[in-house]
Amino acid sequence: MTNQSPVSSLKKAQQSQLICSLLWIFAVVLSIPTMVHRKVKFIKEFETMSCILDYSHDSSWKLAHQVLMNVVGFLLPVLVIVFSSGNIIKALIQRRESVAFHDTNDTKATALVYAVTLLFLLCWGPFQVFTFLDTLCDVQALDEKLWFHTLDIGGQVSVYLAFLNSALNPMLYVFSGQYFRRKVSAIYMRTQHHRRGSDMTIYQRSVVSTYINRAEQIKAVVIFNAMDRM
């Protein structure tokens, strides 16, 4: 294994920017039908003006929207979250096995990953279930009259629960994010140190050794001056 060159790092950064740009474009394109069908209409049954998704002229748009929410809005994110969380937990376990003692902060970081994944499933799961049931009613796989009241109440409550996920996630990272960031940074630095130790030349070792010695000398001078003043 060799250290990454600046050109390789720049190429990876450009690839990351391209992927992020494509994801934003993809998200905007998928949001266009919702923006088009979102209207403010007077609901006679409740005698009020409401902002609703109006699919009255073409029910196929509603079906496509609901299938899109189930697949792109839930199934794909779940796969990505599980895959990413699995890799993070695997890296933390490997680090814990490589040291001679058990670090409680690693346990906290692992718990944070589990908590974020579980919170996403708990908050968005009910909304996706009610969306899927509504789709079954639209294709007449379920009796709409029988399920109407359940879907009406359940859909409203599940929407609030789904949006609550956006408020609870930052709280998790605020309480545990410091440990999480430090452990990810430690894993990265440990990996880089291992690569540097196995791949660096004699000249590179000399430069690093000189830098470390100078850093220790500077630190010693600072400590000596501080104690001398006392």
Tab-separated table of C-alpha atoms in Angstrom:
chain	number	residue	atom	x	y	z
A	1	MET	CA	0.000	0.000	0.000
A	2	THR	CA	1.218	3.503	-0.833
A	3	ASN	CA	0.309	6.920	0.451
A	4	GLN	CA	-2.228	8.790	-1.634
A	5	SER	CA	-0.790	11.488	-3.839
A	6	PRO	CA	-2.219	15.040	-3.922
A	7	VAL	CA	-3.548	14.329	-7.421
A	8	SER	CA	-5.395	11.243	-6.172
A	9	SER	CA	-6.847	13.162	-3.213
A	10	LEU	CA	-7.977	15.975	-5.503
A	11	LYS	CA	-9.581	13.475	-7.855
A	12	LYS	CA	-11.497	11.865	-4.990
A	13	ALA	CA	-12.632	15.289	-3.776
A	14	GLN	CA	-13.908	16.139	-7.266
A	15	GLN	CA	-15.705	12.797	-7.467
A	16	SER	CA	-17.364	13.469	-4.114
A	17	GLN	CA	-18.504	16.905	-5.278
A	18	LEU	CA	-19.878	15.391	-8.483
A	19	ILE	CA	-21.801	12.712	-6.587
A	20	CYS	CA	-23.266	15.303	-4.192
A	21	SER	CA	-24.293	17.513	-7.125
A	22	LEU	CA	-25.968	14.614	-8.914
A	23	LEU	CA	-27.844	13.669	-5.741
A	24	TRP	CA	-29.125	17.240	-5.332
A	25	ILE	CA	-30.210	17.360	-8.974
A	26	PHE	CA	-31.916	13.975	-8.588
A	27	ALA	CA	-33.720	15.185	-5.454
A	28	VAL	CA	-34.913	18.391	-7.141
A	29	VAL	CA	-36.204	16.454	-10.163
A	30	LEU	CA	-38.115	14.044	-7.936
A	31	SER	CA	-39.619	16.994	-6.046
A	32	ILE	CA	-41.040	18.672	-9.170
A	33	PRO	CA	-44.269	16.581	-9.335
A	34	THR	CA	-44.976	17.345	-5.673
A	35	MET	CA	-44.408	21.071	-6.205
A	36	VAL	CA	-46.716	21.039	-9.230
A	37	HIS	CA	-49.554	19.234	-7.445
A	38	ARG	CA	-49.234	21.146	-4.175
A	39	LYS	CA	-52.165	23.580	-4.065
A	40	VAL	CA	-54.201	25.620	-1.612
A	41	LYS	CA	-57.881	24.676	-1.939
A	42	PHE	CA	-61.080	25.203	-0.015
A	43	ILE	CA	-62.281	21.957	1.598
A	44	LYS	CA	-66.064	22.049	1.805
A	45	GLU	CA	-66.253	19.162	4.271
A	46	PHE	CA	-64.197	21.071	6.854
A	47	GLU	CA	-64.997	24.591	5.593
A	48	THR	CA	-61.391	25.655	5.573
A	49	MET	CA	-58.553	26.496	3.215
A	50	SER	CA	-55.891	23.790	3.186
A	51	CYS	CA	-52.580	23.170	1.470
A	52	ILE	CA	-52.956	19.733	-0.083
A	53	LEU	CA	-51.580	17.484	-2.794
A	54	ASP	CA	-54.282	17.639	-5.464
A	55	TYR	CA	-54.303	14.466	-7.559
A	56	SER	CA	-58.011	14.648	-8.404
A	57	HIS	CA	-57.375	15.038	-12.138
A	58	ASP	CA	-55.021	12.038	-12.421
A	59	SER	CA	-54.771	9.384	-9.701
A	60	SER	CA	-51.738	7.775	-11.359
A	61	TRP	CA	-49.604	10.671	-10.106
A	62	LYS	CA	-50.638	9.873	-6.533
A	63	LEU	CA	-49.769	6.205	-6.996
A	64	ALA	CA	-46.377	7.088	-8.453
A	65	HIS	CA	-45.731	9.542	-5.622
A	66	GLN	CA	-46.532	6.987	-2.932
A	67	VAL	CA	-44.439	4.241	-4.525
A	68	LEU	CA	-41.602	6.745	-4.824
A	69	MET	CA	-41.864	7.607	-1.137
A	70	ASN	CA	-41.745	3.931	-0.136
A	71	VAL	CA	-38.818	3.034	-2.370
A	72	VAL	CA	-36.655	6.182	-2.611
A	73	GLY	CA	-37.815	7.717	0.666
A	74	PHE	CA	-37.442	4.635	2.854
A	75	LEU	CA	-36.106	1.385	1.378
A	76	LEU	CA	-33.019	2.913	-0.238
A	77	PRO	CA	-32.168	5.108	2.789
A	78	VAL	CA	-32.522	2.073	5.071
A	79	LEU	CA	-30.062	0.113	2.921
A	80	VAL	CA	-27.586	3.008	2.915
A	81	ILE	CA	-27.927	3.594	6.673
A	82	VAL	CA	-27.532	-0.098	7.518
A	83	PHE	CA	-24.514	-0.438	5.205
A	84	SER	CA	-22.814	2.692	6.550
A	85	SER	CA	-23.626	1.898	10.179
A	86	GLY	CA	-22.325	-1.633	9.743
A	87	ASN	CA	-19.000	-0.360	8.415
A	88	ILE	CA	-18.659	2.161	11.242
A	89	ILE	CA	-19.425	-0.450	13.907
A	90	LYS	CA	-17.025	-2.884	12.253
A	91	ALA	CA	-14.240	-0.269	12.345
A	92	LEU	CA	-14.923	0.475	16.022
A	93	ILE	CA	-14.870	-3.226	16.910
A	94	GLN	CA	-11.587	-3.730	15.049
A	95	ARG	CA	-10.072	-0.796	16.901
A	96	ARG	CA	-11.283	-2.128	20.255
A	97	GLU	CA	-9.730	-5.516	19.508
A	98	SER	CA	-6.419	-3.911	18.521
A	99	VAL	CA	-5.891	-2.208	21.906
A	100	ALA	CA	-5.144	-3.867	25.222
A	101	PHE	CA	-8.025	-2.265	27.133
A	102	HIS	CA	-11.718	-1.642	26.644
A	103	ASP	CA	-12.550	1.976	25.856
A	104	THR	CA	-16.001	2.989	27.092
A	105	ASN	CA	-16.071	5.822	24.552
A	106	ASP	CA	-16.076	3.266	21.737
A	107	THR	CA	-19.136	1.717	23.322
A	108	LYS	CA	-20.825	5.115	23.382
A	109	ALA	CA	-20.002	5.666	19.706
A	110	THR	CA	-21.416	2.247	18.825
A	111	ALA	CA	-24.555	2.984	20.837
A	112	LEU	CA	-24.927	6.264	18.959
A	113	VAL	CA	-24.857	4.479	15.595
A	114	TYR	CA	-27.483	2.009	16.781
A	115	ALA	CA	-29.601	4.836	18.212
A	116	VAL	CA	-29.572	6.855	14.969
A	117	THR	CA	-30.546	3.798	12.908
A	118	LEU	CA	-33.276	2.723	15.335
A	119	LEU	CA	-34.644	6.272	15.579
A	120	PHE	CA	-34.936	6.498	11.796
A	121	LEU	CA	-36.865	3.223	11.652
A	122	LEU	CA	-39.184	4.138	14.529
A	123	CYS	CA	-39.957	7.620	13.236
A	124	TRP	CA	-40.334	6.910	9.537
A	125	GLY	CA	-41.590	3.320	9.713
A	126	PRO	CA	-45.239	4.102	10.673
A	127	PHE	CA	-45.541	6.794	7.987
A	128	GLN	CA	-44.248	4.406	5.328
A	129	VAL	CA	-46.633	1.679	6.504
A	130	PHE	CA	-49.670	3.971	6.270
A	131	THR	CA	-48.473	5.205	2.868
A	132	PHE	CA	-48.236	1.616	1.653
A	133	LEU	CA	-51.725	0.819	3.018
A	134	ASP	CA	-53.090	3.879	1.231
A	135	THR	CA	-51.514	2.616	-1.973
A	136	LEU	CA	-53.228	-0.752	-1.504
A	137	CYS	CA	-56.542	1.080	-1.141
A	138	ASP	CA	-55.905	3.028	-4.336
A	139	VAL	CA	-55.292	-0.169	-6.306
A	140	GLN	CA	-58.397	-1.668	-4.625
A	141	ALA	CA	-56.423	-4.365	-2.846
A	142	LEU	CA	-58.030	-3.126	0.405
A	143	ASP	CA	-61.505	-1.769	1.106
A	144	GLU	CA	-61.078	2.016	1.138
A	145	LYS	CA	-64.299	2.609	3.106
A	146	LEU	CA	-63.160	0.210	5.803
A	147	TRP	CA	-59.667	1.714	6.098
A	148	PHE	CA	-60.543	5.366	5.520
A	149	HIS	CA	-60.743	6.476	9.163
A	150	THR	CA	-57.631	4.498	10.184
A	151	LEU	CA	-55.582	5.894	7.313
A	152	ASP	CA	-56.842	9.418	7.966
A	153	ILE	CA	-55.852	9.491	11.656
A	154	GLY	CA	-52.795	7.280	11.295
A	155	GLY	CA	-51.491	9.268	8.345
A	156	GLN	CA	-51.654	12.553	10.235
A	157	VAL	CA	-50.018	11.201	13.396
A	158	SER	CA	-47.306	9.348	11.478
A	159	VAL	CA	-46.380	12.523	9.561
A	160	TYR	CA	-45.696	14.341	12.826
A	161	LEU	CA	-43.657	11.380	14.057
A	162	ALA	CA	-41.638	11.293	10.835
A	163	PHE	CA	-40.798	15.003	11.017
A	164	LEU	CA	-39.838	14.522	14.677
A	165	ASN	CA	-36.864	12.496	13.461
A	166	SER	CA	-35.277	15.668	12.086
A	167	ALA	CA	-35.499	17.272	15.539
A	168	LEU	CA	-34.286	14.256	17.529
A	169	ASN	CA	-31.287	13.397	15.335
A	170	PRO	CA	-29.360	16.614	16.106
A	171	MET	CA	-30.005	16.063	19.814
A	172	LEU	CA	-28.351	12.658	19.617
A	173	TYR	CA	-25.283	14.123	17.953
A	174	VAL	CA	-25.127	17.024	20.401
A	175	PHE	CA	-25.053	14.672	23.405
A	176	SER	CA	-22.801	12.021	21.882
A	177	GLY	CA	-21.239	13.641	18.831
A	178	GLN	CA	-18.055	14.706	20.638
A	179	TYR	CA	-17.133	11.109	21.425
A	180	PHE	CA	-18.186	9.996	17.964
A	181	ARG	CA	-16.067	12.596	16.146
A	182	ARG	CA	-13.055	11.911	18.342
A	183	LYS	CA	-13.216	8.160	17.759
A	184	VAL	CA	-13.635	8.498	14.000
A	185	SER	CA	-10.675	10.878	13.975
A	186	ALA	CA	-8.621	8.462	16.099
A	187	ILE	CA	-9.389	5.569	13.743
A	188	TYR	CA	-8.402	7.668	10.746
A	189	MET	CA	-5.159	8.878	12.357
A	190	ARG	CA	-4.309	5.323	13.451
A	191	THR	CA	-4.824	4.075	9.891
A	192	GLN	CA	-2.704	6.863	8.447
A	193	HIS	CA	0.025	6.247	11.053
A	194	HIS	CA	0.053	2.530	10.208
A	195	ARG	CA	0.370	3.269	6.498
A	196	ARG	CA	3.058	5.861	7.109
A	197	GLY	CA	5.021	3.488	9.332
A	198	SER	CA	4.997	0.694	6.749
A	199	ASP	CA	5.517	2.719	3.587
A	200	MET	CA	7.675	5.727	4.419
A	201	THR	CA	11.272	5.886	3.265
A	202	ILE	CA	14.328	6.376	5.492
A	203	TYR	CA	14.298	10.075	4.620
A	204	GLN	CA	10.631	10.384	5.541
A	205	ARG	CA	11.264	8.606	8.855
A	206	SER	CA	14.088	11.033	9.564
A	207	VAL	CA	11.879	14.051	8.839
A	208	VAL	CA	9.074	12.724	11.021
A	209	SER	CA	11.503	11.873	13.829
A	210	THR	CA	13.034	15.351	13.672
A	211	TYR	CA	9.594	16.934	13.729
A	212	ILE	CA	8.558	14.882	16.776
A	213	ASN	CA	11.769	15.691	18.610
A	214	ARG	CA	11.356	19.378	17.904
A	215	ALA	CA	7.764	19.261	19.082
A	216	GLU	CA	8.825	17.576	22.324
A	217	GLN	CA	11.605	20.122	22.817
A	218	ILE	CA	9.210	22.999	22.326
A	219	LYS	CA	6.765	21.478	24.770
A	220	ALA	CA	9.532	20.993	27.343
A	221	VAL	CA	10.597	24.624	27.055
A	222	VAL	CA	7.046	25.814	27.554
A	223	ILE	CA	6.580	23.652	30.644
A	224	PHE	CA	9.932	24.784	32.112
A	225	ASN	CA	9.067	28.454	31.649
A	226	ALA	CA	5.656	28.001	33.208
A	227	MET	CA	7.038	26.291	36.306
A	228	ASP	CA	9.875	28.787	36.574
A	229	ARG	CA	7.357	31.617	36.774
A	230	MET	CA	5.557	29.825	39.579
